[in-house]
Short mmCIF file of C-alpha atoms and ligand atoms in Angstrom, two decimals:
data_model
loop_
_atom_site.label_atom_id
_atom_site.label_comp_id
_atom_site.label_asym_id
_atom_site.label_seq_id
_atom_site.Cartn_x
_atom_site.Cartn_y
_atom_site.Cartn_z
CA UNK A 1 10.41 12.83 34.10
CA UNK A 2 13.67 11.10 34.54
CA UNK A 3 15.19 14.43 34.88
CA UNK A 4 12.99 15.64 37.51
CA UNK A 5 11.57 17.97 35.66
CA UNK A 6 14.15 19.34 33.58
CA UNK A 7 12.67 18.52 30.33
CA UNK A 8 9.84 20.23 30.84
CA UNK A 9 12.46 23.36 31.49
CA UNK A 10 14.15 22.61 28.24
CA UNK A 11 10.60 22.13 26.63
CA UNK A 12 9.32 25.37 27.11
CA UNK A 13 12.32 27.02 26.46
CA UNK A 14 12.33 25.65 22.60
CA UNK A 15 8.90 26.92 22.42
CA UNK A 16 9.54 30.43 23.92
CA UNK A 17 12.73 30.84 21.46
CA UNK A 18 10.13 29.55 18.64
CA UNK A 19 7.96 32.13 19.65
CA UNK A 20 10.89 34.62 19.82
CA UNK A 21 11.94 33.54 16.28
CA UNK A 22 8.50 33.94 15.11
CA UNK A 23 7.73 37.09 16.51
CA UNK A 24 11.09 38.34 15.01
CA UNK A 25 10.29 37.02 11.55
CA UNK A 26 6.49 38.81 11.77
CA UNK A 27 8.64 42.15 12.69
CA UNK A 28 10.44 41.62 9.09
CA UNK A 29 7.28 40.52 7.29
CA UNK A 30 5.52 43.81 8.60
CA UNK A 31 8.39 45.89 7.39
CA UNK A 32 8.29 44.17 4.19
CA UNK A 33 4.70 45.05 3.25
CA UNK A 34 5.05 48.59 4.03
CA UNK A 35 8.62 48.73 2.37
CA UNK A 36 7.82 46.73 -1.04
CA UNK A 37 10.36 43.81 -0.35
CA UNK A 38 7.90 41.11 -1.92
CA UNK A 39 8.09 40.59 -5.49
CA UNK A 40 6.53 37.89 -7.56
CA UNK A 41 7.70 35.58 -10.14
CA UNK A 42 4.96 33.96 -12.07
CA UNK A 43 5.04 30.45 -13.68
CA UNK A 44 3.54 29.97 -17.12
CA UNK A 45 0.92 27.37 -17.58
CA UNK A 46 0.38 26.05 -21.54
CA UNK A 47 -2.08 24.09 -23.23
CA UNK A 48 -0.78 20.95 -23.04
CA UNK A 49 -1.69 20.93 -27.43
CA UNK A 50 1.07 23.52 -29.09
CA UNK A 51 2.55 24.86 -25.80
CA UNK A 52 0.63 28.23 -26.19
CA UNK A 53 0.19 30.14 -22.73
CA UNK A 54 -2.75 30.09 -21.60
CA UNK A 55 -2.20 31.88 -18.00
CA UNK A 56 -0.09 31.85 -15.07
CA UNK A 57 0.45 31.28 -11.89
CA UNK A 58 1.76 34.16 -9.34
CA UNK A 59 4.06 33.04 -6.74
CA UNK A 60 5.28 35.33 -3.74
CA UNK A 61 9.42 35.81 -3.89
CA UNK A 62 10.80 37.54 -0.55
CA UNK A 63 14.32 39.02 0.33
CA UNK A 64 14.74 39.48 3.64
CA UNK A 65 16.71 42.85 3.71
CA UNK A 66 17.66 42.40 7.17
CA UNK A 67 18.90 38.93 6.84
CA UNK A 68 19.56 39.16 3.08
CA UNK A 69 18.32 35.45 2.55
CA UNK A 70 15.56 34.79 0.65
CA UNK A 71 12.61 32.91 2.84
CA UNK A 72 10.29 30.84 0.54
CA UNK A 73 6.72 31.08 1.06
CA UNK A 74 6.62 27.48 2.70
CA UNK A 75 8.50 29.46 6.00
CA UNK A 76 6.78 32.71 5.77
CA UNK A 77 3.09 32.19 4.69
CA UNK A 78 2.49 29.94 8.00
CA UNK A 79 3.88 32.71 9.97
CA UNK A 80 2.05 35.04 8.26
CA UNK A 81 -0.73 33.65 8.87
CA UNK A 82 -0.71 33.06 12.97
CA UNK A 83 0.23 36.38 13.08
CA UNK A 84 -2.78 38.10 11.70
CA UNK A 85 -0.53 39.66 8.30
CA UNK A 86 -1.94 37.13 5.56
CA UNK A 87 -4.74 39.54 4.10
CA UNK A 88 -2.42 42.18 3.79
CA UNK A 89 0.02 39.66 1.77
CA UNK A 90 -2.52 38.19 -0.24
CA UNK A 91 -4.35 41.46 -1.15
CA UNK A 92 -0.14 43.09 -1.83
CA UNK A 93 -0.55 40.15 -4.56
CA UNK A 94 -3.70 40.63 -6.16
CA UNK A 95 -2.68 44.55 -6.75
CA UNK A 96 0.72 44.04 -7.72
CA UNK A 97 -0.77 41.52 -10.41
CA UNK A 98 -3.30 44.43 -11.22
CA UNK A 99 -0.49 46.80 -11.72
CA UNK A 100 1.49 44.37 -13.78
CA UNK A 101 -0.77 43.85 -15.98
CA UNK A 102 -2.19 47.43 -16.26
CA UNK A 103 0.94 48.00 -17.84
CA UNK A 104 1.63 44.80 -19.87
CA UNK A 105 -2.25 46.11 -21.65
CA UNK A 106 -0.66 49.84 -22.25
CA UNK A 107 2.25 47.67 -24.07
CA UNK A 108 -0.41 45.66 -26.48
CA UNK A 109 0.29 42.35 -25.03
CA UNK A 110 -1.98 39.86 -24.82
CA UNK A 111 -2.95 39.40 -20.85
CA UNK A 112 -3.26 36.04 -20.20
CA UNK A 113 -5.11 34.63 -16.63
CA UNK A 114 -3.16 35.55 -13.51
CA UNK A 115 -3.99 33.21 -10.73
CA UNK A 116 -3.32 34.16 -7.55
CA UNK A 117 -2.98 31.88 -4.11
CA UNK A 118 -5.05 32.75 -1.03
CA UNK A 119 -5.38 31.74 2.01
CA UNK A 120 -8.42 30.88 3.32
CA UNK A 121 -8.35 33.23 6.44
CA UNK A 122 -7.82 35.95 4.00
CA UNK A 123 -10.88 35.00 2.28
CA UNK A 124 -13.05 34.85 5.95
CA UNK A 125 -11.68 37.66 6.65
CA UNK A 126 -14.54 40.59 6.89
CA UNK A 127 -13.49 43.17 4.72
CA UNK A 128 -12.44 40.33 1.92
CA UNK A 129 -14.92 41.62 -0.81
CA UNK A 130 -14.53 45.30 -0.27
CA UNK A 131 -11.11 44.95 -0.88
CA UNK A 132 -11.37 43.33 -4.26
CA UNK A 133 -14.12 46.07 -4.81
CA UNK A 134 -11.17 48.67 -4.42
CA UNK A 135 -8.90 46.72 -6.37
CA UNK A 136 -10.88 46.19 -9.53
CA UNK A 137 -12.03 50.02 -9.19
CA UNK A 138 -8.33 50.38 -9.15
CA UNK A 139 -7.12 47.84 -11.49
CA UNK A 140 -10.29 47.35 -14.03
CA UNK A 141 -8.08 44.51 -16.01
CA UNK A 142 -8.23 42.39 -13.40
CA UNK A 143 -11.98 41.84 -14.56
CA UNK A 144 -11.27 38.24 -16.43
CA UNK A 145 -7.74 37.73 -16.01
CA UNK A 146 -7.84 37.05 -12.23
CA UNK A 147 -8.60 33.82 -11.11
CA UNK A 148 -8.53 33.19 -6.83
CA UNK A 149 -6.95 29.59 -6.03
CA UNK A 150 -7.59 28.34 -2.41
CA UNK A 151 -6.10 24.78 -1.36
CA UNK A 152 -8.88 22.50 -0.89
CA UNK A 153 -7.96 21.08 2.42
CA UNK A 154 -8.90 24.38 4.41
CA UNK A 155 -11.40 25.04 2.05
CA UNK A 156 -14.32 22.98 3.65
CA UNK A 157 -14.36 24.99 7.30
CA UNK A 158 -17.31 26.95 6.46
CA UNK A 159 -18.57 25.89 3.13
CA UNK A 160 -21.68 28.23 3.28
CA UNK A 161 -19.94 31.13 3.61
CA UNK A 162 -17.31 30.25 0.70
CA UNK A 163 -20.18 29.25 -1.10
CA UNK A 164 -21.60 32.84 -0.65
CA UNK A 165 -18.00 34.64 -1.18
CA UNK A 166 -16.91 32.44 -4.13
CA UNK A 167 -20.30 33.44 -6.03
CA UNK A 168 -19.36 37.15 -5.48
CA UNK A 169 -16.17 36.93 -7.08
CA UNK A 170 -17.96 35.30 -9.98
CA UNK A 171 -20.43 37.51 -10.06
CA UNK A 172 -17.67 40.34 -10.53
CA UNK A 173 -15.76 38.54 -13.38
CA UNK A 174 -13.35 36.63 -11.19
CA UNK A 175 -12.42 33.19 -11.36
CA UNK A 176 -11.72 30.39 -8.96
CA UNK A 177 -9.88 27.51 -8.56
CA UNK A 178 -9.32 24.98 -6.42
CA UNK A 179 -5.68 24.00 -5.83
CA UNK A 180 -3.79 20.68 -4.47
CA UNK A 181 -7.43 19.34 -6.03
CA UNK A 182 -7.20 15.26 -4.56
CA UNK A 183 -5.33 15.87 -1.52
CA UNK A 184 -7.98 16.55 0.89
CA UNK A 185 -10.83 14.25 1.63
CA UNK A 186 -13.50 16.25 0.00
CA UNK A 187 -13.10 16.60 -3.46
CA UNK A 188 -15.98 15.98 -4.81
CA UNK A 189 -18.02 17.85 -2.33
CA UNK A 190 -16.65 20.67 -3.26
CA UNK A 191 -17.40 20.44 -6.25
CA UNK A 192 -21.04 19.99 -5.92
CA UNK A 193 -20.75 23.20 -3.92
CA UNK A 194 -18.66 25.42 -5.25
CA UNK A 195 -19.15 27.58 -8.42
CA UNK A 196 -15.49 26.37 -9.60
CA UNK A 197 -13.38 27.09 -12.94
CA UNK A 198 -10.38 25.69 -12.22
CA UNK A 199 -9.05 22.12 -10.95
CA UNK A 200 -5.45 21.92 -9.88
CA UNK A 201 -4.54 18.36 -10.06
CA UNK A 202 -1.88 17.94 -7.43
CA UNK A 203 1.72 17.35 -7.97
CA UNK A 204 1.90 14.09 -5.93
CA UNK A 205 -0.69 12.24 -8.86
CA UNK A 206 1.37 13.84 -11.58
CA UNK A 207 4.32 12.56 -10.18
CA UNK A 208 2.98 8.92 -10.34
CA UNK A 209 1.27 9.11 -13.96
CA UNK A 210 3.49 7.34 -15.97
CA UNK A 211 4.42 4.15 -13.29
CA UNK A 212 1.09 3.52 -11.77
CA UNK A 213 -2.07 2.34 -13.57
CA UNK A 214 -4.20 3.35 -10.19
CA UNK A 215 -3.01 7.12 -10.55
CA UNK A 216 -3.61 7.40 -13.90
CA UNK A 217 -6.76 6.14 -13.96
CA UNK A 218 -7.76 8.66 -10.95
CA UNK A 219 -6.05 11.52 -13.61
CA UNK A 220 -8.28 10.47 -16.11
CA UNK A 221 -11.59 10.36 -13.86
CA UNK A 222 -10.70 13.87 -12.97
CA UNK A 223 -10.19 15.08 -16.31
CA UNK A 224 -13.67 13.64 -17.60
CA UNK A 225 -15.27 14.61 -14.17
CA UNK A 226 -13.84 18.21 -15.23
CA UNK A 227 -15.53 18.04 -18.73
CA UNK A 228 -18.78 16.95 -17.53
CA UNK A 229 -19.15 19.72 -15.16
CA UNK A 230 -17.56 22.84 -17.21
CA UNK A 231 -14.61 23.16 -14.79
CA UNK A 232 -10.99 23.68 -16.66
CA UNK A 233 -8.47 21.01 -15.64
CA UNK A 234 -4.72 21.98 -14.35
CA UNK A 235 -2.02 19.09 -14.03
CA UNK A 236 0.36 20.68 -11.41
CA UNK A 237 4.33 19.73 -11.32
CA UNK A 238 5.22 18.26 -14.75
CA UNK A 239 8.43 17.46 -14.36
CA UNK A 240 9.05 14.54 -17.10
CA UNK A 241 8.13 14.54 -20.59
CA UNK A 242 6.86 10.64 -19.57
CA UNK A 243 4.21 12.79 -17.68
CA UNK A 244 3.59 15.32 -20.44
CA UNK A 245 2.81 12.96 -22.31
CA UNK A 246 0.78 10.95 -20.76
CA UNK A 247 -1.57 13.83 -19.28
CA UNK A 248 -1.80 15.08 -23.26
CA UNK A 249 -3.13 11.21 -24.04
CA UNK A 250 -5.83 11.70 -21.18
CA UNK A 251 -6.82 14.53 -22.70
CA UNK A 252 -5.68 17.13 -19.62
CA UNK A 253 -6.02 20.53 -21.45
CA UNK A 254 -3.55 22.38 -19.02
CA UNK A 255 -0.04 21.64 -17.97
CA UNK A 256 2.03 23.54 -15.89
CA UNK A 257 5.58 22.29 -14.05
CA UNK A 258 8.88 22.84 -14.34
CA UNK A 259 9.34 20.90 -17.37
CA UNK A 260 8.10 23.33 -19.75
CA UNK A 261 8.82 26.50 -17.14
CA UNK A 262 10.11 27.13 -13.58
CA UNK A 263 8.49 30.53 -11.46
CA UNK A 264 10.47 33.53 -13.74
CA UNK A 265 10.60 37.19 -12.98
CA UNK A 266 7.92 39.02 -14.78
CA UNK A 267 10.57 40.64 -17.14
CA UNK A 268 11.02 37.08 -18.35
CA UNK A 269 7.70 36.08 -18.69
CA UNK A 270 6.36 39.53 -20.29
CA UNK A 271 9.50 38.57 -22.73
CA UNK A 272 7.70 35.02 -23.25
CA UNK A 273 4.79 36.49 -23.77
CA UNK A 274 6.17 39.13 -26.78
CA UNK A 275 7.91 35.96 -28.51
CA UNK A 276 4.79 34.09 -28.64
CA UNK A 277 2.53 37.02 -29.94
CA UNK A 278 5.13 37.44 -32.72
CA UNK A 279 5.34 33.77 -33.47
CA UNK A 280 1.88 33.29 -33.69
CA UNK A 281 1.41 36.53 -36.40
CA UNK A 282 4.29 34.74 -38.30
CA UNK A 283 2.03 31.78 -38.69
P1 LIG B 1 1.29 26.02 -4.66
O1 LIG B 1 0.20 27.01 -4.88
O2 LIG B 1 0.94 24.58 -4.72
O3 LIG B 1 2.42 26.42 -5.71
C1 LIG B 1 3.20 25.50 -6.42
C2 LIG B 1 4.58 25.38 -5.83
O4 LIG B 1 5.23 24.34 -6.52
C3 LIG B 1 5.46 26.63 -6.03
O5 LIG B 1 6.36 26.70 -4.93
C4 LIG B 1 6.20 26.29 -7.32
O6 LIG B 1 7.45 26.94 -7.43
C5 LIG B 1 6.38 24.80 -7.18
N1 LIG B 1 6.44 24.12 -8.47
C6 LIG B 1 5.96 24.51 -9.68
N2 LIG B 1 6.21 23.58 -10.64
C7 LIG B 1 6.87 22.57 -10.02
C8 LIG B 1 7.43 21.29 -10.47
O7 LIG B 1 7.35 20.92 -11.63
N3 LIG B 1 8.03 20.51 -9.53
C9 LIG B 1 8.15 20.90 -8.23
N4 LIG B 1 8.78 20.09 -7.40
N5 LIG B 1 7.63 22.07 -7.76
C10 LIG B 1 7.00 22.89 -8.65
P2 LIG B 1 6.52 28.01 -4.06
O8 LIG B 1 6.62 29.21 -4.96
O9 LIG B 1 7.65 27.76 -3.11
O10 LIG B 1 5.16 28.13 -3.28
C11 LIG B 1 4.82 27.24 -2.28
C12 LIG B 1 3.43 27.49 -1.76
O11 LIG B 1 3.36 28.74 -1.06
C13 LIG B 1 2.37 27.57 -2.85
O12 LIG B 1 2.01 26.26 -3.23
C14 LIG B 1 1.28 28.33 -2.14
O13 LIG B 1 0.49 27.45 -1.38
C15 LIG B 1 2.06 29.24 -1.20
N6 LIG B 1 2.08 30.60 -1.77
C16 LIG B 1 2.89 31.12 -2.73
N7 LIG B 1 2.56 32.42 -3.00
C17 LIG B 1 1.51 32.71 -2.18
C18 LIG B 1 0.68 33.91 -1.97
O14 LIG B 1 0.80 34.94 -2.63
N8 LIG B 1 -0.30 33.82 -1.00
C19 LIG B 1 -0.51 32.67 -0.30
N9 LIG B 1 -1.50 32.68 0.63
N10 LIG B 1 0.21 31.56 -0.48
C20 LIG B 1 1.21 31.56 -1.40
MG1 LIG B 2 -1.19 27.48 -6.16
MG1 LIG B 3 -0.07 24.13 -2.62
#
């Protein structure tokens, strides 16, 4: 005001270069669907008894070949998403994982669970189901190995029609999960209303398990909440064998974190999963 308008001036310019910056980066993201630049890396998750793998979790890697730097999803997926290219991202994913483990099958390994993040305007979007009708016609494995995690904090925006959507994807062999499970303010809703497999504890309770009585006692609620109802429990972001531990004495079936694994190229975890086959025949 001071300036006699001048801020204002500088104001909009930061948002127009924003914009400019934006519109840029949804350029590259476009080129990099069409041009295969996305790869994943998926991050094992064990049972938290005897470290076996029980399934993991695909994460979205991106090289910028224009930039050469690699953008993590935390810049990209936002974009992505105001931009109208999310669905094409999060369906890339969901074949990508059927094509990796078409071939990990032809190789005789044992195909664990591959879940896969989406977001939630990829899952209103119209044409959500066909697509995953093309897929599995595509990619038959993907019939009980994939498993669809949406964050619960958008999750609640139209609960009937998730309701309706999430049921379809059961009905066709497909799990679901619910990730960042105790951020949002609707937990347990959700879980009255959702056909639900999975709960993803989130990282921020794991993180406070072994110092604070309150958080573990919230851990352990959800754990027994999960056994009552039949729904699987994840603890997200183990990064402390204090926290391992602890989550194994509450009786949390699934760990995942970088602890026991970080995100790896699929070379490295179709290695992990050889050495493990072969280990357990040895027994
Ligand atoms: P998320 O689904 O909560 O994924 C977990 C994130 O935490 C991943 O980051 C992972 O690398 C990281 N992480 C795993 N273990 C640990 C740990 O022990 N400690 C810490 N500090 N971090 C850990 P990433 O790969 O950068 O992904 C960030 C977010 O981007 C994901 O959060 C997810 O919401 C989104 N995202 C990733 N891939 C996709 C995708 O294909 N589609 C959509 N829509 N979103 C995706
Ligand atoms: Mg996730
Ligand atoms: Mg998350």
């Amino acid at each position: 005001k001071n300036a006699g308008g001048r801020g204002y001036a500088f104001f909009t310019r930061a948002l127009a270069e924003r914009d400019l910056d934006e519109r840029v980066l949804a350029l590259d993201i476009n080129r990099a669907i069409a041009g295969d630049e996305f790869e994943l890396a998926l991050q094992p998750l064990f049972a938290s008894a005897g470290q076996r793998i029980v399934a993991a979790e695909a994460l979205l890697r991106w090289r910028n070949l224009r930039t050469r730097r690699d953008i993590p999803p935390s810049e990209f997926i936002p974009v992505a998403e105001r931009r109208g290219l999310i669905a094409r991202i999060d369906m890339w994913v969901i074949a990508r994982v059927g094509e990796i483990l078409t071939r990990w099958t032809g190789a005789d390994l044992a195909v664990p669970r591959v879940m896969v993040n989406t977001s939630p305007i990829t899952i209103d979007s119209r044409d959500y189901l066909d697509g995953i009708d093309r897929l599995l016609a595509r990619y038959p494995v993907l019939r009980n190995r994939l498993v669809i995690e949406i964050t619960e904090g958008v999750a609640v925006r139209d609960p009937q029609r998730l309701r309706a959507i999430f049921a379809e994807l059961r009905a066709r062999e497909i799990g679901t999960a619910i990730d960042d499970f105790g951020v949002g303010q609707t937990s347990v809703a959700l879980l009255r209303d959702l056909p639900i497999d999975f709960i993803r504890i989130d990282r921020s309770f794991v993180d406070g398990i072994d110092r604070d009585p309150q958080t573990l006692a919230i851990i352990r609620t959800v754990i027994r909440l999960g056994g009552e109802l039949g729904v699987q429990v994840v603890a997200k972001g183990v990064e402390t064998p204090a926290q391992l531990e602890a989550l194994a004495r509450s009786g949390c079936a699934l760990v995942q974190g970088f602890l026991l694994a970080r995100p790896e190229t699929v070379e490295t975890f179709a290695a992990r999963l050889k050495a493990s086959a072969a280990e357990a025949s040895a027994i």
